[in-house]
mmCIF file of C-alpha atoms in Angstrom:
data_model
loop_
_atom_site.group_PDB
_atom_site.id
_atom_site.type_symbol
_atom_site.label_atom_id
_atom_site.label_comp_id
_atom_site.label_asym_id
_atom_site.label_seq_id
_atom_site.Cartn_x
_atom_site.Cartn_y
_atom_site.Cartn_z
ATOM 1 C CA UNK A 1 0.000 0.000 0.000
ATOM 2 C CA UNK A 2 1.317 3.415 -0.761
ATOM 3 C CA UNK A 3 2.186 5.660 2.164
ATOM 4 C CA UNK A 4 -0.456 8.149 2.602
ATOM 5 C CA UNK A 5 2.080 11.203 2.133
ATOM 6 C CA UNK A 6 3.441 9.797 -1.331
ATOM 7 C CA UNK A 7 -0.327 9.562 -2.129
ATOM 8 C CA UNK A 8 -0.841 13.305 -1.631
ATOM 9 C CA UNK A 9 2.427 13.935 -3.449
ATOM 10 C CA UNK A 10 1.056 12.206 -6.518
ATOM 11 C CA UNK A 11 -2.290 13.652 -6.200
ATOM 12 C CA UNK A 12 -0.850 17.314 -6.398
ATOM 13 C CA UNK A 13 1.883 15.930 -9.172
ATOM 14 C CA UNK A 14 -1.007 15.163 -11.264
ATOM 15 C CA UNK A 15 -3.150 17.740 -10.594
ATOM 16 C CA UNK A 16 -0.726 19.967 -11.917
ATOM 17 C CA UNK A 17 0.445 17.958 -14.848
ATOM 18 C CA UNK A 18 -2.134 15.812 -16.261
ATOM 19 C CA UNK A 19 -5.035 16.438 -18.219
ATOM 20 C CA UNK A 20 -7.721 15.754 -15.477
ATOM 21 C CA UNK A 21 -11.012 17.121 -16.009
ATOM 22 C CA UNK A 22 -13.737 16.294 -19.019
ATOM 23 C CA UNK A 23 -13.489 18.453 -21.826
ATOM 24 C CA UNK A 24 -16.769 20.063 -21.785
ATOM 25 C CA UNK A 25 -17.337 23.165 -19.570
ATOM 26 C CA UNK A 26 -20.948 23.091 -18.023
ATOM 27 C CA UNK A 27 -21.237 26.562 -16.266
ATOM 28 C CA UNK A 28 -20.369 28.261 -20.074
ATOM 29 C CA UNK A 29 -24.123 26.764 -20.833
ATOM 30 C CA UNK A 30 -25.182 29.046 -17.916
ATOM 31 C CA UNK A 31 -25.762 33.026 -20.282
ATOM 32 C CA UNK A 32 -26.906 35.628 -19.040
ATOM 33 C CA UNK A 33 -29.309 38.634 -20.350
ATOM 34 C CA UNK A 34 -27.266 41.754 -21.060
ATOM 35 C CA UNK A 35 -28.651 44.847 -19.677
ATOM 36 C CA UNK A 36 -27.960 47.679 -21.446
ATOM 37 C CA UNK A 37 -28.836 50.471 -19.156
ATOM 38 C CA UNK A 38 -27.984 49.168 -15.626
ATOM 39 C CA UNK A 39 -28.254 52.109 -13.470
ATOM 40 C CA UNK A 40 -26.001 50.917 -11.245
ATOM 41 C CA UNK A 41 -22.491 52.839 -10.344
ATOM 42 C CA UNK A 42 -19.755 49.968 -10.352
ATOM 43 C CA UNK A 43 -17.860 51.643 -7.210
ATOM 44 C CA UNK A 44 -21.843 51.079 -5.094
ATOM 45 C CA UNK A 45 -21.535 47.299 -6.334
ATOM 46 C CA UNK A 46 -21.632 44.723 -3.164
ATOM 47 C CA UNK A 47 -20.330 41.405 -3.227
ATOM 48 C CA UNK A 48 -20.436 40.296 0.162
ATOM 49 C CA UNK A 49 -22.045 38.044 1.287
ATOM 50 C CA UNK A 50 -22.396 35.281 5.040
ATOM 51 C CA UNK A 51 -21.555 31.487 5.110
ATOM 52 C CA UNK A 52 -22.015 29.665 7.797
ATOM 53 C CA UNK A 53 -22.132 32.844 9.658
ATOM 54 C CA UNK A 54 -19.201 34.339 8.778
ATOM 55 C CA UNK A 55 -18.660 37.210 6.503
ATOM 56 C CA UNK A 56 -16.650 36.513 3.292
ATOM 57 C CA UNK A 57 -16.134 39.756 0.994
ATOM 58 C CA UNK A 58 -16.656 37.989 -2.080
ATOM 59 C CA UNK A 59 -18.579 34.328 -2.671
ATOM 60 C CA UNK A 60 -15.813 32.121 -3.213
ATOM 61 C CA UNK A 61 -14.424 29.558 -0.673
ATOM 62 C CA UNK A 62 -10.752 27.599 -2.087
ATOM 63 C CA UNK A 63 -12.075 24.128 -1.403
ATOM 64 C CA UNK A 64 -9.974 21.461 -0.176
ATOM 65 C CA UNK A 65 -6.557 21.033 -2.176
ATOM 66 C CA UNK A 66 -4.063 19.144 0.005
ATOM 67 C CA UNK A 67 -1.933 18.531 3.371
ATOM 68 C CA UNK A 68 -0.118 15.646 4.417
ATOM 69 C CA UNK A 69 3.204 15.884 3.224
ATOM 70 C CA UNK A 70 5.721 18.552 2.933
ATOM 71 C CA UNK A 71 5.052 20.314 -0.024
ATOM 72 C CA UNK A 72 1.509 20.900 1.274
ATOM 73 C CA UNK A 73 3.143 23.442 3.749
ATOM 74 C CA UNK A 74 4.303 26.062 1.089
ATOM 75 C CA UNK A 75 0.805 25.132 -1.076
ATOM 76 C CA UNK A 76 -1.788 25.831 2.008
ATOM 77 C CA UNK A 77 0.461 28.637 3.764
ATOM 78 C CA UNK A 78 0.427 30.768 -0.061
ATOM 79 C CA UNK A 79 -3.255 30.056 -0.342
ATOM 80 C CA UNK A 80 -4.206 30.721 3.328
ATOM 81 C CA UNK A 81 -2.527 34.018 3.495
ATOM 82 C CA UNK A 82 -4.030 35.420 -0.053
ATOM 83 C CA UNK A 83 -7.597 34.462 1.254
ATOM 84 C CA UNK A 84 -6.965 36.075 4.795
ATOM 85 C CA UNK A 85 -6.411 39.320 2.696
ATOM 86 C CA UNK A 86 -8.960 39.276 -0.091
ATOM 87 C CA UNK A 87 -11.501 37.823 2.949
ATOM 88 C CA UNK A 88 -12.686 34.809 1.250
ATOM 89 C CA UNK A 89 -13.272 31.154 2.947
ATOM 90 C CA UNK A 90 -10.822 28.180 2.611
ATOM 91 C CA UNK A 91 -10.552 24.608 3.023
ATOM 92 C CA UNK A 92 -8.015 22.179 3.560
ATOM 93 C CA UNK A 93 -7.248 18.852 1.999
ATOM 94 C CA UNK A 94 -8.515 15.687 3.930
ATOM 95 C CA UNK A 95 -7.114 15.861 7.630
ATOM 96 C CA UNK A 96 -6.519 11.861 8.149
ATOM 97 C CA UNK A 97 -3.267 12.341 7.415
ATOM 98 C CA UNK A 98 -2.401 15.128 10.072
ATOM 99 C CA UNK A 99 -4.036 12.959 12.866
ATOM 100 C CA UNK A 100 -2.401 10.029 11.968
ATOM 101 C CA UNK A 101 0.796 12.634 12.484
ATOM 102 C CA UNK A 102 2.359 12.756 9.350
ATOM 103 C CA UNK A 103 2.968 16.858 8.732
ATOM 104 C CA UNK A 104 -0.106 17.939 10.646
ATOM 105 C CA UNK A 105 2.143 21.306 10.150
ATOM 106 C CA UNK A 106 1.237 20.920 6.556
ATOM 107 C CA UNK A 107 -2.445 21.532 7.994
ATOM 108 C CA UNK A 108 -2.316 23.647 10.985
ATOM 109 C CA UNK A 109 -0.258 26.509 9.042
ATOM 110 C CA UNK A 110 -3.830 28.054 7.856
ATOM 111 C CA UNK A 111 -4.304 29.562 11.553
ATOM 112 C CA UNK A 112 -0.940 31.598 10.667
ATOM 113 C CA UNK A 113 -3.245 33.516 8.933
ATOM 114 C CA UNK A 114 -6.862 35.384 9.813
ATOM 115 C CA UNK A 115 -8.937 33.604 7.400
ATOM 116 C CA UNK A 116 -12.538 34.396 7.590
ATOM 117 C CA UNK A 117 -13.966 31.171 7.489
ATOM 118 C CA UNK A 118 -12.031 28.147 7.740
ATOM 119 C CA UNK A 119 -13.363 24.748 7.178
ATOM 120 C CA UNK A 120 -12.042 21.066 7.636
ATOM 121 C CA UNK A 121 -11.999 17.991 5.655
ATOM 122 C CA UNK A 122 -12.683 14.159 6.387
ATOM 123 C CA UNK A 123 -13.600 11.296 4.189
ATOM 124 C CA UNK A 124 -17.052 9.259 4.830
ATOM 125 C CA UNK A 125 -15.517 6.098 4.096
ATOM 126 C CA UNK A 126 -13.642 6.624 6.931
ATOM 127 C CA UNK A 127 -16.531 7.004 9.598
ATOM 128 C CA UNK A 128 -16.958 3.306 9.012
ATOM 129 C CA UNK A 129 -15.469 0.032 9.315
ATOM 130 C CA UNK A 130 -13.177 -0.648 6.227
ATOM 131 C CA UNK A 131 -11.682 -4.354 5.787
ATOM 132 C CA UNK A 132 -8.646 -4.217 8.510
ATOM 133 C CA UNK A 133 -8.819 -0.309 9.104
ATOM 134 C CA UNK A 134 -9.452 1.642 12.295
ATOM 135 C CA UNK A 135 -13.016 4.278 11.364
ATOM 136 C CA UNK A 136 -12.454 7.800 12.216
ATOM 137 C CA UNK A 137 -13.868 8.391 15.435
ATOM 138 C CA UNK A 138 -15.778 11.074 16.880
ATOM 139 C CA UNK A 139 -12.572 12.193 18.950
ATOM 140 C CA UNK A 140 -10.591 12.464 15.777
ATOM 141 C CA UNK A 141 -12.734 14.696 14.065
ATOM 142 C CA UNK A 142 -12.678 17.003 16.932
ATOM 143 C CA UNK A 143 -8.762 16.618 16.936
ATOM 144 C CA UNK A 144 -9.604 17.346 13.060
ATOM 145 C CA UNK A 145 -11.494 20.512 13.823
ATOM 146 C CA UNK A 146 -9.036 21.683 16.294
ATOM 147 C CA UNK A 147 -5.801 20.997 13.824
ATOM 148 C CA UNK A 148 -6.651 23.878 12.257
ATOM 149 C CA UNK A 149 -9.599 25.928 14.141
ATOM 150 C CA UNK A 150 -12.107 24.713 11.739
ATOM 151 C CA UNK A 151 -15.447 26.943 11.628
ATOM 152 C CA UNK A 152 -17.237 23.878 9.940
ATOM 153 C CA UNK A 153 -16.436 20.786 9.167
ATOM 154 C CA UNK A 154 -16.508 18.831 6.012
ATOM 155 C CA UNK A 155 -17.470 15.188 5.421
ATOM 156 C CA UNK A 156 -16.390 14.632 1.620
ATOM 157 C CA UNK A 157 -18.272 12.005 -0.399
ATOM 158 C CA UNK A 158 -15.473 10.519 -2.483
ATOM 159 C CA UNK A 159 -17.080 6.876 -3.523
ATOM 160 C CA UNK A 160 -15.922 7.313 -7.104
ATOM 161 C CA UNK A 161 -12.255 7.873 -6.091
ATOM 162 C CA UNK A 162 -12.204 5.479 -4.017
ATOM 163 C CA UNK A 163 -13.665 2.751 -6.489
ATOM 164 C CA UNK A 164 -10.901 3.617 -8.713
ATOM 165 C CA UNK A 165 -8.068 3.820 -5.882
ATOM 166 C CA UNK A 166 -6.033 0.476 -5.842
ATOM 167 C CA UNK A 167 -5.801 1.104 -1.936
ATOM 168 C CA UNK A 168 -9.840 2.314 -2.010
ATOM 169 C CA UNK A 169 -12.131 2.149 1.027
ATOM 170 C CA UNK A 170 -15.463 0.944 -0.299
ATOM 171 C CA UNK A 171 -17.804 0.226 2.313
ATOM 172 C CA UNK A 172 -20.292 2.638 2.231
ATOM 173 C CA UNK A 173 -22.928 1.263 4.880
ATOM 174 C CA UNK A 174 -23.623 3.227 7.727
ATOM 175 C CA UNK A 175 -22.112 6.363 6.516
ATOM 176 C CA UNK A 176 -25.403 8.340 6.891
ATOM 177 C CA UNK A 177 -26.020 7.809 10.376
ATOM 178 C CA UNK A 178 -22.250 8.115 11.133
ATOM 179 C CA UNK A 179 -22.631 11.584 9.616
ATOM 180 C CA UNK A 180 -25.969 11.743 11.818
ATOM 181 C CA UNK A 181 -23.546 11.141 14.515
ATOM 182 C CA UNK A 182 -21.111 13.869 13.969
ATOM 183 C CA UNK A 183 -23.620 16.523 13.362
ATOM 184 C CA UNK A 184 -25.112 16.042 16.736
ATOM 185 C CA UNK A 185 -21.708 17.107 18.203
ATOM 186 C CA UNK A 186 -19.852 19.362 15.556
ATOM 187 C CA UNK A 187 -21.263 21.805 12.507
ATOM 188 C CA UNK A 188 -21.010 19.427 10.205
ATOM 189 C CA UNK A 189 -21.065 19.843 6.309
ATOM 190 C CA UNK A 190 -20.993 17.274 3.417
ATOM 191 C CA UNK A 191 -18.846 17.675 0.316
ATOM 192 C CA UNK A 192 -18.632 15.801 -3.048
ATOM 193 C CA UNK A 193 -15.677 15.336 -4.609
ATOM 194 C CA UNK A 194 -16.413 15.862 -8.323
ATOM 195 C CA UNK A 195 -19.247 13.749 -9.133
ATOM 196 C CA UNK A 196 -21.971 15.584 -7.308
ATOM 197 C CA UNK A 197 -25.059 15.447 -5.370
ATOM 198 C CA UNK A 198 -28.583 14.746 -6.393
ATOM 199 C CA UNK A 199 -32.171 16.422 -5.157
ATOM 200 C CA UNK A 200 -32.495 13.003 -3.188
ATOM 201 C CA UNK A 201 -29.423 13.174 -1.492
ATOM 202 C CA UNK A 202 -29.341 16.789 -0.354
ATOM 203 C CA UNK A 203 -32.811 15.854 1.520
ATOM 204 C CA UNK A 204 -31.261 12.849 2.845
ATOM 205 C CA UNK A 205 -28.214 14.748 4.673
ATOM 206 C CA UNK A 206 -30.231 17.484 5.149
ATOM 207 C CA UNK A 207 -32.752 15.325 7.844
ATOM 208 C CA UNK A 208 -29.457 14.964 9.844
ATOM 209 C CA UNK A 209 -28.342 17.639 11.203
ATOM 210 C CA UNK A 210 -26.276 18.891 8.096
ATOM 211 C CA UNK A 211 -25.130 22.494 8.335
ATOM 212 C CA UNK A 212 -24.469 23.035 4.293
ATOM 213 C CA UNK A 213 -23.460 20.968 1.225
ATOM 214 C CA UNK A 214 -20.500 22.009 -1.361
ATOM 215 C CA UNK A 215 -21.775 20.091 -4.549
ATOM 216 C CA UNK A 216 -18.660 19.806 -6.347
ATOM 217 C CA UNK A 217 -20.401 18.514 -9.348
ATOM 218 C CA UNK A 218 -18.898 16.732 -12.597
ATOM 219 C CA UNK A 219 -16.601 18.647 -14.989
ATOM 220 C CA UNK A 220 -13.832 20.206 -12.771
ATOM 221 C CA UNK A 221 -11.217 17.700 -11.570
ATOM 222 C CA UNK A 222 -12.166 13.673 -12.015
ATOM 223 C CA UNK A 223 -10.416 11.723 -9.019
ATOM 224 C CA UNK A 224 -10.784 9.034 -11.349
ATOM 225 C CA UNK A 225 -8.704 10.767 -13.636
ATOM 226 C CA UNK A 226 -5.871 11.339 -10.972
ATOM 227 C CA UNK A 227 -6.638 7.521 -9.830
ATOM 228 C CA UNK A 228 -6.244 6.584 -13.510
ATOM 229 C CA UNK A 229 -2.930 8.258 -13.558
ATOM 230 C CA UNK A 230 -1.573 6.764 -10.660
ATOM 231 C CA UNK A 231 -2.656 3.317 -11.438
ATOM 232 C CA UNK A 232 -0.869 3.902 -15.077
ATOM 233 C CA UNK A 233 2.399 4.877 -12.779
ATOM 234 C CA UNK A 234 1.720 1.727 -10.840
ATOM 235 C CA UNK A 235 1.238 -0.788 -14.372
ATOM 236 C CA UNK A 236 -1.824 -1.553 -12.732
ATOM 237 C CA UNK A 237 -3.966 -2.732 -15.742
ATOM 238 C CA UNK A 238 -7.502 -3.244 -13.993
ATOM 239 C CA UNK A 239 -7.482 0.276 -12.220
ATOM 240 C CA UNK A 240 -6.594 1.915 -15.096
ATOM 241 C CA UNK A 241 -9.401 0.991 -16.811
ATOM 242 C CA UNK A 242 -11.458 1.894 -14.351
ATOM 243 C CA UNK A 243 -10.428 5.844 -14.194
ATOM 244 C CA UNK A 244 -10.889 5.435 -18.104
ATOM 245 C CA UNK A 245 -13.968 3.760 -18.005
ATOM 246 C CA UNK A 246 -15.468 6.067 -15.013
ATOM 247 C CA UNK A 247 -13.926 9.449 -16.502
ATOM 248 C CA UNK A 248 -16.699 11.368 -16.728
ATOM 249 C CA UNK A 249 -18.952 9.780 -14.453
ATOM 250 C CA UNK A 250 -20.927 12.278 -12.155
ATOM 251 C CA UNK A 251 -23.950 15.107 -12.335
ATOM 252 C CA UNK A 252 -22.160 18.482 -13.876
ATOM 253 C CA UNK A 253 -22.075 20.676 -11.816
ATOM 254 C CA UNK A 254 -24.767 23.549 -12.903
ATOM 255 C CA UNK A 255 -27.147 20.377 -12.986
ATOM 256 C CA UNK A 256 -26.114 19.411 -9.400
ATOM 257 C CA UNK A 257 -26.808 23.074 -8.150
ATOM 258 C CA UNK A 258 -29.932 23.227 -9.827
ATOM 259 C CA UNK A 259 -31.281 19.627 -7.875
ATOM 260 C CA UNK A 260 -30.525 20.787 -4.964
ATOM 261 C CA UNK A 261 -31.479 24.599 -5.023
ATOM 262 C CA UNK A 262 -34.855 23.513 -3.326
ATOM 263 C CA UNK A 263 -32.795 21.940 0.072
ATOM 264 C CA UNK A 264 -33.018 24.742 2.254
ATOM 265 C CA UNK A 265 -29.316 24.579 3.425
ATOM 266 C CA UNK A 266 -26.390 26.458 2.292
ATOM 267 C CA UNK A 267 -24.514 25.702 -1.427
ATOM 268 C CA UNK A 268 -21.399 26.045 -2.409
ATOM 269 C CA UNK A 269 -20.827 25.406 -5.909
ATOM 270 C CA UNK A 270 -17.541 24.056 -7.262
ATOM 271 C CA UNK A 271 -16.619 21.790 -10.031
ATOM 272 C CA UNK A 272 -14.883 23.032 -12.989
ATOM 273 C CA UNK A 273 -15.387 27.237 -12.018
ATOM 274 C CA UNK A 274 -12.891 29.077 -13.902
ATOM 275 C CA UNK A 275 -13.573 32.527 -13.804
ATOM 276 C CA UNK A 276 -15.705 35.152 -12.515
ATOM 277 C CA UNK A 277 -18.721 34.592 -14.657
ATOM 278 C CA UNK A 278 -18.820 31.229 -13.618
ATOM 279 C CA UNK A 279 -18.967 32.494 -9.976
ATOM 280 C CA UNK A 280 -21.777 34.923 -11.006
ATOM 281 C CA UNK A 281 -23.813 31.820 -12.578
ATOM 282 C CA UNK A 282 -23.611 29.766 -9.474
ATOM 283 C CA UNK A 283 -25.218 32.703 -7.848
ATOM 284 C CA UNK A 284 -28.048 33.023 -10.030
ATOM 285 C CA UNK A 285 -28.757 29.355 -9.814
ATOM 286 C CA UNK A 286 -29.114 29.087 -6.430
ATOM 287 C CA UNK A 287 -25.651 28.504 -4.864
ATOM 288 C CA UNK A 288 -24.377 30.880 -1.447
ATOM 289 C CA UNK A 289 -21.374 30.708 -2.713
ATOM 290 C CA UNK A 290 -18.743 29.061 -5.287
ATOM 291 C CA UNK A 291 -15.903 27.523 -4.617
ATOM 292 C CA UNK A 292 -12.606 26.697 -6.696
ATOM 293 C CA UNK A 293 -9.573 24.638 -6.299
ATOM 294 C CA UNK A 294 -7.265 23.338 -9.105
ATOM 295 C CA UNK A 295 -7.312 26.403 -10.815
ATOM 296 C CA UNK A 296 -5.102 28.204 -8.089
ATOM 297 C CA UNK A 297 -2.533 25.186 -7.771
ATOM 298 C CA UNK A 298 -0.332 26.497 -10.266
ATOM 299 C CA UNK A 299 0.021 29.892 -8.124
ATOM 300 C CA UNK A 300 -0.499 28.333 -4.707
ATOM 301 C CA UNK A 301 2.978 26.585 -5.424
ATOM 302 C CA UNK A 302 4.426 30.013 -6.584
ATOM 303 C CA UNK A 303 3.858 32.560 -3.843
ATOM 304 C CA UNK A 304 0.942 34.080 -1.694
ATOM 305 C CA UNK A 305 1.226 36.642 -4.491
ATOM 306 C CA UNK A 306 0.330 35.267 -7.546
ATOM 307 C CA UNK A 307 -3.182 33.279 -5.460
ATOM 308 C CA UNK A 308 -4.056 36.630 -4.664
ATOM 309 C CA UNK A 309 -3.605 38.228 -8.342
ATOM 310 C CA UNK A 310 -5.582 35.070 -9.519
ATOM 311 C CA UNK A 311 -8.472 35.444 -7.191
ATOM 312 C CA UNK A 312 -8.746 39.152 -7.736
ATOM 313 C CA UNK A 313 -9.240 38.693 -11.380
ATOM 314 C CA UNK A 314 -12.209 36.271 -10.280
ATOM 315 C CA UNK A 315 -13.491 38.605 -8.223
ATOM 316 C CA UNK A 316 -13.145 41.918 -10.406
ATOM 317 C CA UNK A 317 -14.849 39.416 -13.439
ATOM 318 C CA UNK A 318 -17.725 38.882 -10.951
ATOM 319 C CA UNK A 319 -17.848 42.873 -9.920
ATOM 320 C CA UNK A 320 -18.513 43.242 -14.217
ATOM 321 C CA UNK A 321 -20.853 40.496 -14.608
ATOM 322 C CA UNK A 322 -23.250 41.942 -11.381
ATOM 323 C CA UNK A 323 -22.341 45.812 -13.602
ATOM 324 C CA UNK A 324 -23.256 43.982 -16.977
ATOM 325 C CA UNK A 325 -26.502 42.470 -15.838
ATOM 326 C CA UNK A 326 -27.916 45.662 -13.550
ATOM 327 C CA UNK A 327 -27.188 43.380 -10.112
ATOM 328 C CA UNK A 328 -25.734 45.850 -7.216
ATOM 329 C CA UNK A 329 -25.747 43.050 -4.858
ATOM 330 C CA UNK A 330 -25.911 39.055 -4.660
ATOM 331 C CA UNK A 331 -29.954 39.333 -3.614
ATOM 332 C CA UNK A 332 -30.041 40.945 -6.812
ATOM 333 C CA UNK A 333 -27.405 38.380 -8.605
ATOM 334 C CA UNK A 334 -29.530 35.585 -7.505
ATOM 335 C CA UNK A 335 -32.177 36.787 -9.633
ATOM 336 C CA UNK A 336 -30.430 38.174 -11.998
ATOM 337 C CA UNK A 337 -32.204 36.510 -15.691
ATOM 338 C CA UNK A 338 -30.081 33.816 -17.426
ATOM 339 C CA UNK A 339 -30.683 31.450 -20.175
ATOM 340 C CA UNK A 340 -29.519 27.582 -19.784
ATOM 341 C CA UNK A 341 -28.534 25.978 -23.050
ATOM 342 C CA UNK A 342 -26.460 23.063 -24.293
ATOM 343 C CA UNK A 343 -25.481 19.548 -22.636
ATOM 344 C CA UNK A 344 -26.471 21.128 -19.021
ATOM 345 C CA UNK A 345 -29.837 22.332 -20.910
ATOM 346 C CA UNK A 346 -30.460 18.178 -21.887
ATOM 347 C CA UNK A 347 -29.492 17.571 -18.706
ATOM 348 C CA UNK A 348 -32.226 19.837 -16.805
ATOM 349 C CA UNK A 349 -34.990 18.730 -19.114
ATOM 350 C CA UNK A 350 -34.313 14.654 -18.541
ATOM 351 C CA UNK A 351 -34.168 15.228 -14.544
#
């Protein structure tokens, strides 16, 4: 079995390098109606907006990337600090790794920085029983939440990584009322991990306790893509297939949003959001806020720097879109009118 810190290692390694995400772009099926004569001054434009209670200046959270190994340091310190300063939410990468020891630093460098909301990451499949290995326990996740002063906690979905995984936990039974569990002692979120959630199961976490759901919907980054890579690295012929074979397997992400609109709770969208019209789509579909991740690797292993020039064109691109469609605030944004067209369009009218 690989050790979990080379895992990581590969995981960012490919992230970086590989082509890992479908070729088709959902959100660009998301257009909106030009307006013409806004009436709006740009400079009055508000793009604030509360999660979970805390105030972010702009709706965008940097979902879980990494931690676990020493690289992650450098990756989560650059992205940390340019969120602190732009006021925007992060996560980390899944904290199994830090409690288990190996480089917790790699986690606990985001409270180095006053990030406004600040949320932590462990896997479902680990809340139950899995062939020979210990479940996370209640008293880890709190060791979890402390690591890094988590606001919130997420519990990310990954089933379709770990189908692909050669070292893959697959029992899923009893991960509900494990997460049941949880929320009756910690704010508790759920998170997909690129293959997103359905109507059906944003009501079922919602009856237990769940706090909020980040979507992360087909069409940004396929962990059976970066699965598929490793398993090429590892000549493992069966696996590989698999991350071919399950690709593109998932809802896309606008799709995803639009299921689970209706829930009541809290929505971050992510999954393949590029730019700042993207982030102004989520919006008007229903979402509280967006949220990206591999688009930022590149800078988060340059400097705190060139995170916080990428997010600030994001943001300034969302600042036009709200001037460009008469919105001077997200109430507004979220009904701002839109057209949906496309594979996301065939999508919506088969669901």
């Amino acid at each position: 079995m690989t050790p979990i810190k080379d895992r990581k290692a590969d995981h960012i390694r490919i992230c970086k390098d590989e082509r890992i995400a479908p070729g088709y772009c959902y959100w660009d099926d998301i257009r909106f109606v030009h307006n013409a004569l806004p009436e709006i001054n740009a400079d009055d434009i508000d793009t604030s907006c509360t999660l979970f209670g805390k105030r972010l200046e702009f709706p965008l959270v940097v979902t879980a990337i990494t931690g676990g190994f020493p690289g992650a340091v450098k990756i989560n310190s650059n992205i940390a600090e340019a969120c602190a300063e732009l006021g925007i939410g992060m996560g980390v990468g899944s904290e199994r790794a830090g409690i288990n020891g190996v480089h917790p630093e790699s986690y606990s460098v985001i409270k180095d920085f006053d990030v406004p909301l600040v949320i932590g990451n462990v896997g479902a499949p680990q809340l139950v029983d899995q062939h020979s290995k210990d479940r996370f326990t209640p008293e880890m996740v709190g060791q979890a939440k402390d690591l890094i002063d988590a606001d919130i906690m997420a519990i990310h979905l990954n089933f379709l990584q770990e189908v692909v995984q050669p070292e893959g936990d697959t029992n899923a039974a009893g991960c509900r009322d494990a997460i049941r569990g949880l929320a009756r002692e910690y704010p508790i979120m759920v998170k997909e991990t690129g293959a997103g959630i359905s109507a059906d199961v944003a009501e079922r976490v919602k009856g237990i306790g769940v706090r909020g759901i980040d979507i992360a919907g087909m069409g940004g980054t396929s962990f059976s893509a970066v699965e598929l890579y490793r398993a090429m690295d590892a000549e493992d012929t069966v696996r590989t297939c698999m991350g071919e074979t399950f690709f593109d397997w998932g809802i896309p992400s606008p799709v995803s949003l639009w299921q689970c609109r209706g829930c009541g709770l809290p929505l971050i969208a992510s999954g393949g959001i590029l730019d700042g019209i993207h982030v102004a789509a989520a919006i008007a579909m229903g979402a509280s806020s967006a949220g990206v991740a591999n688009i930022i690797l590149k800078e988060a292993t340059q400097s705190a720097e060139a995170v916080k020039e990428k997010l600030t064109i994001i943001r300034e691109e969302l600042r036009a879109a709200m001037l460009l469609t008469g919105c001077k605030d997200l109430s507004q944004l979220a009904k701002a009118k839109h057209v949906v067209l496309g594979e996301t369009k065939q999508w919506m009218d088969q669901l």
